[in-house]
Every structure is written in C-alpha cells, then in structure tokens.
XYZ file of C-alpha atoms in Angstrom:
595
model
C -26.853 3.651 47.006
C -23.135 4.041 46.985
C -22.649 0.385 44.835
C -25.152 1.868 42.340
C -23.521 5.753 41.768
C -20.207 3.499 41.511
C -21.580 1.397 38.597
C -23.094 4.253 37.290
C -19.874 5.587 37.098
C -18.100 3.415 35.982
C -20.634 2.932 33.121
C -20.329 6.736 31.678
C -16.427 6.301 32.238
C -16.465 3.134 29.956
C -19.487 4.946 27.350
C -17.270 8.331 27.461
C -13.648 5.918 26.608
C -15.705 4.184 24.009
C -16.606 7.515 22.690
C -13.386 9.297 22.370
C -11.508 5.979 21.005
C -14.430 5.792 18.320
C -13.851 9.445 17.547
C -10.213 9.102 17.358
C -10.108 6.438 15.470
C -12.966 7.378 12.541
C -10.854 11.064 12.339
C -7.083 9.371 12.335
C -8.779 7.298 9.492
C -10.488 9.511 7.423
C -7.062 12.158 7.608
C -5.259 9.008 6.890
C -6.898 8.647 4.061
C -6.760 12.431 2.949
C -3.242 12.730 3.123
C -1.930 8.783 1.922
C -5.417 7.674 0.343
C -4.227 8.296 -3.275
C -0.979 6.856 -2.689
C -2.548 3.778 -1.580
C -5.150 3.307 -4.044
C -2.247 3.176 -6.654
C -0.687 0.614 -4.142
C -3.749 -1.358 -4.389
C -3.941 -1.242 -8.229
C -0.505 -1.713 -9.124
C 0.129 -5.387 -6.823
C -2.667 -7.602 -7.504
C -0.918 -9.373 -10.675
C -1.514 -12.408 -8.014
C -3.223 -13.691 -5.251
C -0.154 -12.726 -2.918
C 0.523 -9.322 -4.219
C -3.241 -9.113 -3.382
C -2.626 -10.003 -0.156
C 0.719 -7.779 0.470
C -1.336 -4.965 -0.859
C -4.600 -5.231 1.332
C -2.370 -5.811 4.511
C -0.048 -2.552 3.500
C -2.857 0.354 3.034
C -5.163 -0.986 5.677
C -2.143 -0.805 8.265
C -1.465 2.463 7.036
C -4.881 3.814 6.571
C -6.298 2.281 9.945
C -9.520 0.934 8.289
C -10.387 -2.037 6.801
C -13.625 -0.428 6.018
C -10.971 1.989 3.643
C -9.709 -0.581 1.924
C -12.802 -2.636 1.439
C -14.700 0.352 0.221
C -11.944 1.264 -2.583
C -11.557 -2.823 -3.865
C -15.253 -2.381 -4.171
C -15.160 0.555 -6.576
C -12.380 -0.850 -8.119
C -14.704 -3.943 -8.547
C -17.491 -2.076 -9.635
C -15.234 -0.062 -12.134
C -14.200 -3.209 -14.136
C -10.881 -3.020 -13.005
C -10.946 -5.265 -10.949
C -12.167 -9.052 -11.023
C -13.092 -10.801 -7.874
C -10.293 -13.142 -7.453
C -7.996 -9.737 -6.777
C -10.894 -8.321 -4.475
C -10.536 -11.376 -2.222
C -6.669 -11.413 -2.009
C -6.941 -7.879 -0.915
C -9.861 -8.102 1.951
C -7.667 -11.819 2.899
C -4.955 -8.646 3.639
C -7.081 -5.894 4.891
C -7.969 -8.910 7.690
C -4.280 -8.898 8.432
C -3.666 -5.170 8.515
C -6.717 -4.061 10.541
C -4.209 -6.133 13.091
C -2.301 -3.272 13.372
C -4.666 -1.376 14.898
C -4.211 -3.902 18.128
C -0.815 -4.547 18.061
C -0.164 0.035 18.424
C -2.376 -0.590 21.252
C -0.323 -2.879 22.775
C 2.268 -0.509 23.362
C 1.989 1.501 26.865
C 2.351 5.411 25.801
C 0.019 6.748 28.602
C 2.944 9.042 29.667
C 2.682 10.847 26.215
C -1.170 10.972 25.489
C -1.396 14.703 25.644
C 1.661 15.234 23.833
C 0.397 13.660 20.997
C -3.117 15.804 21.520
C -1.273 18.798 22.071
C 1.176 18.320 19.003
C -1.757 17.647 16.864
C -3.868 20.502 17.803
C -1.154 22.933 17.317
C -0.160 21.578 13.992
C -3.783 21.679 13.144
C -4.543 25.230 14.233
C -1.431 27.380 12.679
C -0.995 25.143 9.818
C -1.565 27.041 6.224
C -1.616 24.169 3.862
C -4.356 21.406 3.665
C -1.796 18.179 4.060
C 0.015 19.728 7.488
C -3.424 20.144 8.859
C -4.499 16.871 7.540
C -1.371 15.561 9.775
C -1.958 17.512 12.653
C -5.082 16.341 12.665
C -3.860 12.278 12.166
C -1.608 13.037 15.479
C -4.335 14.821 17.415
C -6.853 11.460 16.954
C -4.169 9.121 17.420
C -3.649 10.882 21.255
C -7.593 11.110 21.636
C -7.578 7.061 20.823
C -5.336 6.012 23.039
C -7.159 8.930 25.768
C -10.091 6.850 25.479
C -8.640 3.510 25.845
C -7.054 4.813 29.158
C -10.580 6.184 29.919
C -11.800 2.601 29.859
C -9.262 1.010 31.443
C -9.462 3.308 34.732
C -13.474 2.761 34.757
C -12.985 -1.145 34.466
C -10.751 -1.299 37.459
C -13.813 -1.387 39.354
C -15.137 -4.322 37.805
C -12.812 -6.196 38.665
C -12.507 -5.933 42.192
C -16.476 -7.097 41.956
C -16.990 -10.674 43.548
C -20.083 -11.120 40.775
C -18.469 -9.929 37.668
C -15.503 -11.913 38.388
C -17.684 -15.020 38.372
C -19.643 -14.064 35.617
C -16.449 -13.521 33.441
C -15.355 -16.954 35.165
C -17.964 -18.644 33.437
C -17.079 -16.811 30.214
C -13.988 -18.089 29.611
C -14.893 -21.625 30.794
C -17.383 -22.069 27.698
C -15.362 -20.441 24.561
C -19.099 -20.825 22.869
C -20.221 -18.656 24.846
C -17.096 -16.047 24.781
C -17.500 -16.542 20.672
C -21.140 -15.075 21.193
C -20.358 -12.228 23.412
C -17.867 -11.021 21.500
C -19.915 -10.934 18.558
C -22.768 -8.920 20.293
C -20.372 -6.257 21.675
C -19.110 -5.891 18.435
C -22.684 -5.680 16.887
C -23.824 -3.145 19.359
C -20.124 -1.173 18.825
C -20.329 -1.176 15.247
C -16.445 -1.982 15.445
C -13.921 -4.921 15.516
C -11.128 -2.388 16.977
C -12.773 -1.067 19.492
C -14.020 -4.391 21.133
C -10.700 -5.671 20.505
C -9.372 -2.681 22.537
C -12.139 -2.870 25.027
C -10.853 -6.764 25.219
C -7.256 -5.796 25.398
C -8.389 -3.318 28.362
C -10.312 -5.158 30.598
C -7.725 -8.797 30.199
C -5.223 -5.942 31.602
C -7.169 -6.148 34.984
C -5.668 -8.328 37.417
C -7.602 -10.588 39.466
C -7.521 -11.849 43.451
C -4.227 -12.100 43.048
C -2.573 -9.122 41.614
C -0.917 -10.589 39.169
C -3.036 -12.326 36.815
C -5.392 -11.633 34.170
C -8.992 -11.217 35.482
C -10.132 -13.073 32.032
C -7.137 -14.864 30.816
C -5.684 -15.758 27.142
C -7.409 -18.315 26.629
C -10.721 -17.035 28.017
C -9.805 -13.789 25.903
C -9.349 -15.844 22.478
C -12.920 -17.062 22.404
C -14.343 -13.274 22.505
C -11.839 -12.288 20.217
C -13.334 -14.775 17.229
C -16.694 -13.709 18.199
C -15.520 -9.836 17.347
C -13.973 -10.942 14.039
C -17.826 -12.999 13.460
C -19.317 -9.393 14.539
C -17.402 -7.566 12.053
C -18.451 -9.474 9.147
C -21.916 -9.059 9.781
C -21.890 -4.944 10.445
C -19.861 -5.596 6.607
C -23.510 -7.424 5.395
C -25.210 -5.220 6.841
C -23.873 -2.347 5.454
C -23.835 -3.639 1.850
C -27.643 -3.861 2.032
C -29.147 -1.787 -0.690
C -25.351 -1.776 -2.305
C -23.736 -2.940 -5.849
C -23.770 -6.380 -6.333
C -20.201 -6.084 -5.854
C -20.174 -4.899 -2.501
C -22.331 -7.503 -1.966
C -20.339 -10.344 -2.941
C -16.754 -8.721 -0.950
C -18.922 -8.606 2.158
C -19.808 -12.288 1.612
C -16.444 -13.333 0.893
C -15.175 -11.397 3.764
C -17.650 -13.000 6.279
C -16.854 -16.717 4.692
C -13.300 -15.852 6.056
C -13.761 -14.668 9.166
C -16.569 -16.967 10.127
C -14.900 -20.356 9.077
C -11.814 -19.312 10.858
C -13.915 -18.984 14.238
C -15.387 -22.155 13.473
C -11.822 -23.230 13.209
C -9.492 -21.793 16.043
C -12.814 -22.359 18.572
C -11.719 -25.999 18.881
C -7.990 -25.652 19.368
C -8.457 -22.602 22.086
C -6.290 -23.760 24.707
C -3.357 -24.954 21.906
C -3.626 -21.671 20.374
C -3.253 -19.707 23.321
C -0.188 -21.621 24.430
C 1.471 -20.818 20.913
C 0.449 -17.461 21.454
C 2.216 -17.150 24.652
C 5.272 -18.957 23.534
C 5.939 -16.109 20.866
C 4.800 -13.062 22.998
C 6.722 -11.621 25.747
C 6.949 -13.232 29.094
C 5.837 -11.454 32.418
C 3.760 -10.891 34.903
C 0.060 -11.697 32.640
C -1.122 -8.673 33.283
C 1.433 -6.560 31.713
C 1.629 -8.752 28.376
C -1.699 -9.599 28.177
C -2.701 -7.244 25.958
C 0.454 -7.700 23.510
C -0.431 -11.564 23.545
C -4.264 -10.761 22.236
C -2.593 -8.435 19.904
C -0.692 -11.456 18.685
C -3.394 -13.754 19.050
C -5.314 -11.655 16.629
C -2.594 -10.989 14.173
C -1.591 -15.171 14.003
C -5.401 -15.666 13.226
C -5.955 -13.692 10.701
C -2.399 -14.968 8.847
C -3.199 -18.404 9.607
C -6.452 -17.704 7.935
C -5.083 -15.969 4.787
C -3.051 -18.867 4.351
C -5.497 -21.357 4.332
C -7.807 -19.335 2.086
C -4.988 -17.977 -0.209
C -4.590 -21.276 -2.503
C -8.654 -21.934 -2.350
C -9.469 -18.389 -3.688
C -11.248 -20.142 -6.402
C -13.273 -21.810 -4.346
C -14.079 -19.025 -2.781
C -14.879 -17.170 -5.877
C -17.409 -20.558 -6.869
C -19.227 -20.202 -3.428
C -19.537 -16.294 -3.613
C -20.718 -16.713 -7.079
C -22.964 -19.343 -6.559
C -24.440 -17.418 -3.184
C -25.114 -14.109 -5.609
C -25.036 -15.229 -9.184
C -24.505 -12.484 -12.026
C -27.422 -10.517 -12.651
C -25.983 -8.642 -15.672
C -23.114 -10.682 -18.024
C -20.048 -8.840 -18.095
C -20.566 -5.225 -16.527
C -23.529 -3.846 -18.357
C -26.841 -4.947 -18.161
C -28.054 -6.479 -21.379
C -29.349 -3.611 -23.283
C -28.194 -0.956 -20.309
C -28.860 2.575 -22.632
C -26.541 5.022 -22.772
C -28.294 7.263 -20.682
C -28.296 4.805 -17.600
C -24.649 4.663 -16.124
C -23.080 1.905 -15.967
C -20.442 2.178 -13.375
C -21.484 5.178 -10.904
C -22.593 4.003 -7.573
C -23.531 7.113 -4.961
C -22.802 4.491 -1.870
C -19.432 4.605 -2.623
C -19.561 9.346 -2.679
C -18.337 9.370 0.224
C -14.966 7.728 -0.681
C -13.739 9.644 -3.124
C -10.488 7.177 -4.607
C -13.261 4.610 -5.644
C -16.012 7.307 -6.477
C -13.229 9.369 -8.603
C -12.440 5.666 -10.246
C -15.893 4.993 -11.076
C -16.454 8.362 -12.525
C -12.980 8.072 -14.580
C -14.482 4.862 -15.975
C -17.768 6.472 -16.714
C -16.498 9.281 -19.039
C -14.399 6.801 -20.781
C -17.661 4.764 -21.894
C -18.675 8.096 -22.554
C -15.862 8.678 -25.055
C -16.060 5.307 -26.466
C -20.026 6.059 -27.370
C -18.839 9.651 -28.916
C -16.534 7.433 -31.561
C -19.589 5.294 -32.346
C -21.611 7.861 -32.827
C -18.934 9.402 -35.445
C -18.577 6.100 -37.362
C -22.547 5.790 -37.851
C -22.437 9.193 -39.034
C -19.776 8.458 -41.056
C -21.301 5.733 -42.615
C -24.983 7.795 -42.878
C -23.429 10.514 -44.671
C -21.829 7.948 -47.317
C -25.095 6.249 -48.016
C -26.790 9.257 -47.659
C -29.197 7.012 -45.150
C -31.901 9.621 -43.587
C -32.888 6.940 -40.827
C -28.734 6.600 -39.414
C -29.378 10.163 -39.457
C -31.963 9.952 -36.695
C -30.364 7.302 -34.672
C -27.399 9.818 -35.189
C -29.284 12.102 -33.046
C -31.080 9.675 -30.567
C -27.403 8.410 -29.500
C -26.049 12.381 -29.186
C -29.041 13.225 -26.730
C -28.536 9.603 -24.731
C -25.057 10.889 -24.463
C -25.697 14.463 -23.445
C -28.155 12.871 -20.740
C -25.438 10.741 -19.350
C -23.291 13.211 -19.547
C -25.806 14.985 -17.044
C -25.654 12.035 -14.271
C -21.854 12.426 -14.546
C -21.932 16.161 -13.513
C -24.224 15.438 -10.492
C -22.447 12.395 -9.476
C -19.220 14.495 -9.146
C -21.353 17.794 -7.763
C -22.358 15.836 -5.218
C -18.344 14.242 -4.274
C -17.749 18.434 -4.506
C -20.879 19.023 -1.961
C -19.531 16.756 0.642
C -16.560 18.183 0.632
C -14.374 14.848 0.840
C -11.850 15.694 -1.767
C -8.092 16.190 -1.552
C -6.605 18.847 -3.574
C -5.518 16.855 -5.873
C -8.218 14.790 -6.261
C -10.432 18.458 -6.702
C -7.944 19.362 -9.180
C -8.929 15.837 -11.111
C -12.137 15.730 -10.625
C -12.453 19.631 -12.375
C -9.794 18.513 -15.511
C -12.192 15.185 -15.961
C -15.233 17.504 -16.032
C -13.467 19.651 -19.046
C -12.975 16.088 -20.807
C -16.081 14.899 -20.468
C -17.132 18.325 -21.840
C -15.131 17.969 -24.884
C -16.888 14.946 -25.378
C -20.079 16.139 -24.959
C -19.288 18.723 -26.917
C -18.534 16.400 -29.781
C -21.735 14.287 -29.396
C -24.236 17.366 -29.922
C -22.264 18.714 -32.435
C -22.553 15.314 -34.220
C -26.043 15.313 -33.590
C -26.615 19.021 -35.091
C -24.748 18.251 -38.452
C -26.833 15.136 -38.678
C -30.469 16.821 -38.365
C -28.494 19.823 -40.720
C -28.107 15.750 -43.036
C -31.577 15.396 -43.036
C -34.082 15.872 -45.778
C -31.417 17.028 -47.739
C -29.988 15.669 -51.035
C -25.881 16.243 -51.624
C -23.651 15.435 -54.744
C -21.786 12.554 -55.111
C -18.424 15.175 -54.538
C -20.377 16.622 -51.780
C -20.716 13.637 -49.874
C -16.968 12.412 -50.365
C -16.012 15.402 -48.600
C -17.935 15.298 -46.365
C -17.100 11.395 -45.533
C -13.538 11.750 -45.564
C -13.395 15.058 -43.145
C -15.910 13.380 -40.776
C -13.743 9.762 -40.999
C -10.417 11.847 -40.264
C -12.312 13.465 -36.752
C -13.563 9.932 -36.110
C -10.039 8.465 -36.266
C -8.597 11.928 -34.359
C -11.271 11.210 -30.921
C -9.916 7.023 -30.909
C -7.177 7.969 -31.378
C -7.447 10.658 -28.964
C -8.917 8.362 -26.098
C -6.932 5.844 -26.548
C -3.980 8.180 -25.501
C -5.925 9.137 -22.274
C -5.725 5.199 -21.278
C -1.852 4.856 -22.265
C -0.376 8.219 -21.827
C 1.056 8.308 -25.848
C 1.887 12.238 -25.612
C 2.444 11.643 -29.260
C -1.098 11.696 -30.245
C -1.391 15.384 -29.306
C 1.093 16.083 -32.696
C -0.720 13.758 -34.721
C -4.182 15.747 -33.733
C -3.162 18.844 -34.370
C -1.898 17.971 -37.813
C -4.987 15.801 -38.522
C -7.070 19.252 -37.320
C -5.122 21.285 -40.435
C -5.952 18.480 -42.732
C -9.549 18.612 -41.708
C -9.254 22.651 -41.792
C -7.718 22.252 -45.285
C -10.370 20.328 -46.625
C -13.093 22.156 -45.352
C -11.759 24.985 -47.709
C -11.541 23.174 -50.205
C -15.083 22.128 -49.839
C -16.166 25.135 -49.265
C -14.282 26.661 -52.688
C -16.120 23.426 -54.904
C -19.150 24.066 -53.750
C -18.890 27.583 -54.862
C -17.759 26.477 -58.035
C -20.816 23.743 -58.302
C -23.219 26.795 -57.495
C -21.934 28.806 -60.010
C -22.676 26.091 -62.550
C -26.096 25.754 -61.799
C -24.776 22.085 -59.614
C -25.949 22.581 -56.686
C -29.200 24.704 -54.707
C -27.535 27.980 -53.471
C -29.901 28.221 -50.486
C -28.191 25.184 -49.447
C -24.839 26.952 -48.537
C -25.791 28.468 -45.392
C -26.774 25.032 -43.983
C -23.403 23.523 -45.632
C -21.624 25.767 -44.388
C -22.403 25.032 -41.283
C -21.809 21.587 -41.810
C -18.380 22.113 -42.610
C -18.189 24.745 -38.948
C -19.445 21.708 -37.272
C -16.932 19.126 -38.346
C -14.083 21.935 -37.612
C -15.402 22.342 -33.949
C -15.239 18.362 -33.614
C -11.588 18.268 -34.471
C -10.522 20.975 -32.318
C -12.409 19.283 -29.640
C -10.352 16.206 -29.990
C -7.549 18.481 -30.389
C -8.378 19.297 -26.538
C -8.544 15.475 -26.032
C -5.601 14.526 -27.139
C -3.853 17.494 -25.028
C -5.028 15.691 -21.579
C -3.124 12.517 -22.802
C 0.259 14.637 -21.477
C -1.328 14.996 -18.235
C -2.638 11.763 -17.351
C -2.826 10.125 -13.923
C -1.509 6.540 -14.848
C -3.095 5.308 -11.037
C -6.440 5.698 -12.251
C -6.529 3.504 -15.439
C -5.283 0.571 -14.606
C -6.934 -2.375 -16.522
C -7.297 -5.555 -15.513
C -10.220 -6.782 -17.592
C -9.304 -6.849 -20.951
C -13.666 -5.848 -22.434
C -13.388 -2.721 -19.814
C -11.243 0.149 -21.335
C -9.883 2.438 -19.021
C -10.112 6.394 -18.853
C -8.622 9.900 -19.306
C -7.866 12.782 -17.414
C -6.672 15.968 -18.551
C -7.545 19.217 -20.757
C -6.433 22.472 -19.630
C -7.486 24.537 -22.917
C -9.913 27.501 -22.926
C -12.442 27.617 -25.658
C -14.792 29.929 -25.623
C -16.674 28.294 -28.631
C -19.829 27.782 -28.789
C -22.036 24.157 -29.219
C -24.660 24.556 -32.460
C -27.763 23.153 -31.080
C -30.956 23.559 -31.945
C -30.250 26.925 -33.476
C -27.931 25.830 -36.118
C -30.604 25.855 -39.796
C -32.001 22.484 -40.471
C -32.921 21.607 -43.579
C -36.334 22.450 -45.301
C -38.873 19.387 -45.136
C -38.454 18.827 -49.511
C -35.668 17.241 -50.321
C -33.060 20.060 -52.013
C -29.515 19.056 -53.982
C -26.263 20.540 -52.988
C-alpha cells in the first residue's frame, strides 16, 4: 500500500514539475516575444543575405525568444509574405535548432537558492508596474523562476526512482540499446508536446545518482540516445502542427524534420565516441553534478555539427523539400487568384502577430498596386471613350473593396485576441487608414466610371479629363512606391501634383461653361461632370494622404527579397472627414448625351 501512495506521489510531483516548467516556459516565451519580438523579426529580415547570416540569425532570436516554435512561425510568414524564399527559411530553422540549445544549457546552471527571488521579483514588477513593457518584463522574470520551480519539482519526485531496484534495471536496459533510448525519447516528447521539457526532464533524472552515490543513474552515453529521439519527437509535433497550414509551413516543417531526423540517424552510430568528446569539453566532476551541463553540451554540439553538414547542401535540401511538396501555385498567386481572394493572409499564423502584421503589410500593398491598375484602365477608357473598360472599371473597384473587407477582419481578429504590442497596435491602426485611402480611391474610381457610362464627351472634354486622371495615376505609384523605400520626397511632389490636378479641374470646369454657352455641349450634363471632376479631386488628395505615410514608414516590415513581390506601406495620420461617392453620386441617363 505504502510502495503504491509513494509512486503515486511521486507521479503528481513529476505531472505538477512538468506543469509549472510548461507554464513557465510558454509565458517567458510569449513576454519574450512581446517585449523583443519586433526587434527580432527585423533581426531575422535584415541577415539572411546568405546561408550563414541565416544561420547567425535563427540561432540569435530563438536564444533570445526561448522558442523555436517563435522563430519558425515568423520565417513562415515571412515565407508566405514573399519575402522570403526557402533557401533563407532553411538557414534560419538550421539556427533556431542551435538556439533552442539555450534553453538546456540555462538549465544547466544550479540557481535553486534563488528560485523565489526570481518569482518574487517578477510578480512585484508585474503587479505595480504602469507601463505595458515593465510588466511584460516582470512577467519574463516571474516564468523564468516558475521554470526552473518546476524542474526542481521533478527532480525531488525522481529521487525516488532511483533508489528503485526495477527502474534502475529498466533504465539499465535503456541505455544498453541506444535504439531503444532513440524511441523513448521520441514518445516522451510526443506525449509532452516539447523538446525542452524532455530535455529538462532528461537533464533531471541523469542528475540522480545510482548504487553508488556518485554516478549517473542513466549515464552520458545512455542519455545521448534519448536525447536524438527528443530532437526526432520535435519534428514530428512541427508536422503535425502544419496540418491544415500554408504550403509554406508545410515545406519548413519538412525541412526541419529532414534535419533533425538524419542527424539521429547519424550520431546513433557513433554514441559512445560522441559522448567521450562530450565529456572531454564539459566540466569534470563527480557525474552527477556535470551531468546535466554535459547533455546540455551534447545537445548544443549536435545541433552545430548538424548545421554544418546541412549548411553547404541547402540546395539539396531545397530539391528534396520541393520535390516532397511541389508548387501548387507558380510564383505566389494562384493562376488566376481574383482580387477578392487574398493572396498572402493566413489566420494560422493570428496568433503571431510579427508574421500576421507582415502578411497583412504585404496584402494592402497588392491592394495598392491593383488601385494603380485600376487608374491606368480608366485612364485609357476615358481616352477611347471605351463603355466596356468602363465596366471592368467597376468590376475591379468592387473586387478591391471586397478584399479590402478580408483585410479588416483579418486584422479585427489580431485586435480580438489581444496579442499585439503597442507598437504593433499603433501599426496595425495607421495600415488600416492606408488601406482606407486606397479603398477610398478604388470606389471613387469606380463611381466616375459608371458617372463615364452611356455618356458621350468632346474631344476637349475627354483630354481633360485624361490628363487629370493620368496625373492621380502617376501621384498613387508614385505614392506607393514611397511606402516601400521611405522617399519622404514624394509627399512634396504630391501635394504639388494635387494643385495641378485642382488647377485643371477649374479650368475644366470654366470650358465647359464656355462650351454650354455655345450650344457645345448638353447642359444637363454638368451636374454629372461636375462630379466627375469632385471625384478625380478626392483621388488626389487621397494619394496626398499616401504619400504622407511614406515619412513614417517602418523600414523592418518591407524588406524584399523576391524581386516579382513588392513590399508595403505604413503610415497616414491625416483626418478627412470626406465623404466616398457611391452609389449616390448621378449616373448617366441610359441615351447617350454629348458634353
């Protein structure tokens, strides 16, 4: 009765460790990634010029972020934003592999003495703080004590286990067959959902001595074997989770899991060669106190060795990837992907806001890009006076305004889960006044051309009107293409392009006076050109507003890397109380009329 209340015991004590390192860890991340997420996305942008920047980069945020899963998530989005190609992806997991060593190697260290100094530090921090980033710390310092609480939680309830005659020969005949120690370790990290904590489970329970008192109950090299099968477990919680995922996510898991698994195929013959290296470069003892330093450093040498290997045969890599899950759409649209469908918003990736904010970023850009076609095939309808450009005029303006749409509830929903930084809220809320300059300029495009329709104009009439409408079109690329380079110089050149256009609308206005008053032109036409004239005047100021969020851009967030995928804008502060003609602006009668 009394051996099974013990286990039982000793059971919760291991479930309840488990528990509070999970929690600690998840919360250190996710503040981690609250206060130094940006920061790191920008790191993870700037250094993938090559395959070892790639690599430098990965290994740097996920060491300072705590989770691979971090990292992975924003190379995906980055991946799935165009800005990324695959090559770069890889070099960056190859690092993530090495940084999610850290993770052991701070666990390694013996702070049990300060535990609750850490807890108490980061509750108090947490509690009086006033501003979001000191809670967001107190709150990093508070998990980080709770982690290492629960790894000291586990460690008391195994001491138990290995004073038991059976375990100890069950755990003998572990580390006798490194097979079989490659297998366990890749259940327990299947059933844990995390590499860490069986690694720190691993580190724990090699910390026990055995018979006599001074060695490892387990061993290095019986350790080594379990600690490939958690890196083989970890790649297939990555598969897992990028079921029902982007293609991309998809292909980064794959990739991932063809690293970790051929480096267990590896390292599972050399075992006892590897753990004598690993001893030689860890600190010498008794094997129970450097035990768990020496898997630290086991783990860390693996996943270098690995990178190097791997680093020169990215390539290959790529090929196999490729070949596993070829492309189902060439480039990053789908053949014939409308306007309304987006083409780079991906709701797995909400709930990590640095990719979802990239992905949205990208988004409004295409959005912006469309607006300038639109413009141009307006242009070019009003010229040749060609009624059927007209109504594809209008067909792209509502595909726009119903993108435009999916936008707003993709970035609702980052607002809803309440995942954003400050900053990142203050972004998110200057992209949405962009994109609603933009949509602004794609219904008003659409209004003048159904005002276009069924209507007849002069020759003069038309010129006018081609030449004010070609200036607005040249003011929004213009425009946009200041949002991807940061060219505060296009704000002068907009507003003097918007006086030009304002100029010539009065001078329009004034001929076709003059043209009524000679019998030129139908005089119940100069309502509806009227408004024509209004329209293209709200357009420019609209790009006006445009341009004016080139001065505030966030250079982090457009970084290109393939040359067909333009990147996106950020800023625009102004308030306009104007309103968008619609369906109430006059259309023109169904006879065809002069003007």
């Amino acid at each position: 009765m009394n051996k099974a209340v013990d286990m039982f015991e000793t059971l919760l004590g291991l479930l309840g460790g488990l528990a509070l390192f999970l929690f600690g860890m998840n919360l250190m991340s996710e503040r981690l990634q609250k206060v130094a997420g940006e920061k790191m996305r920008n790191i993870l942008g700037l250094m993938t010029k090559n395959p070892v920047f790639g690599v430098l980069a990965g290994a740097l945020v996920t060491a300072v972020l705590q989770s691979s899963s971090a990292t992975t998530v924003m190379t995906i989005g980055f991946v799935s934003a165009g800005l990324m190609g695959l090559p770069q992806a890889i070099s960056i997991i190859l690092g993530a592999n090495i940084g999610t060593t850290m993770t052991a190697q701070i666990i390694a260290f013996k702070i049990s003495d300060y535990i609750f100094l850490f807890i108490f530090l980061g509750f108090i921090m947490s509690f009086v703080g006033r501003r979001e980033r000191i809670k967001d710390i107190g709150l990093t310092i508070f998990a980080f004590g709770v982690l290492f609480l629960g790894i000291d939680t586990m460690g008391a309830a195994m001491k138990p286990l290995a004073a038991s005659p059976v375990f100890t020969e069950m755990i003998s005949q572990v580390a006798g067959i490194p097979i079989l120690g490659v297998a366990v370790g890749t259940l327990m990290t299947l059933v844990v959902q995390s590499s860490s904590a069986t690694i720190a489970v691993l580190q724990n329970f090699a910390s026990q001595p055995g018979p006599d008192g001074t060695s490892s109950i387990i061993g290095l090299a019986g350790a080594i074997p379990i600690l490939l099968g958690d890196n083989i477990g970890t790649t297939i919680t990555a598969l897992l989770a990028s079921i029902g995922q982007s293609r991309s996510a998809k292909r980064v898991a794959l990739s991932h899991c063809i690293f970790n698994i051929s480096g267990a195929l590896l390292f599972v013959w050399f075992v006892p060669a590897f753990a004598q290296f690993v001893q030689m470069i860890s600190p010498t003892g008794p094997e129970v106190e450097v035990i768990s330093r020496q898997i630290a450093n086991a783990h860390t040498c693996f996943n270098v060795a690995m990178t190097l290997i791997w680093l020169p045969f990215i390539p290959l890599m790529v090929k196999a990837v490729m070949t596993i899950l070829p492309d189902e759409r060439r480039g990053k649209r789908k053949e014939g992907l409308s306007l309304r469908e987006p083409a780079y918003l991906d709701r797995n990736m909400i709930a990590q806001p640095a990719a979802a904010m990239q992905m949205t970023v990208q988004e409004i850009l295409r959005l912006a890009h469309a607006s300038s076609d639109v413009l141009g095939r307006l242009v070019e309808a009003v010229s040749a006076s060609d009624a059927a450009q007209l109504a594809q005029v209008e067909a792209q303006a509502s595909d726009a305004h119903a993108l435009s749409k999916r936008i707003t509830s993709y970035q609702s929903e980052m607002f809803s889960m309440g995942v954003l930084t400050e900053e990142q809220a203050g972004l998110a809320a200057r992209l949405m006044r962009v994109q609603n300059e933009v949509t602004r300029i794609d219904a008003l495009a659409g209004s003048a051309a159904g005002n276009l329709k069924g209507s007849h104009y002069t020759k003069t009439a038309r010129k006018g009107l081609h030449d004010s409408l070609d200036i607005v079109r040249e003011m929004l690329s213009r425009s946009v293409t200041a949002l991807e380079n940061g060219d505060a110089q296009v704000v002068e050149y907009a507003r003097h392009m918007y006086e030009t256009v304002f100029n010539i609308g009065i001078d329009l206005r004034k001929d076709h006076v003059r043209r009524v008053a000679q019998g030129e032109c139908d005089p119940e036409l100069t309502e509806q050109y009227n408004n024509i004239l209004l329209t293209v005047d709200r357009m420019g100021d609209a790009c006006v507003n445009i341009a004016e969020a080139a001065r505030a851009i966030d250079f982090g967030y457009f970084i290109v890397v393939d040359d067909e995928q333009a990147p996106s804008e950020d800023e625009g502060e102004r308030d306009d109380e104007r309103d968008v003609p619609t369906a109430d602006a006059p259309k023109a009668d169904a006879a065809p009329q002069n003007a």
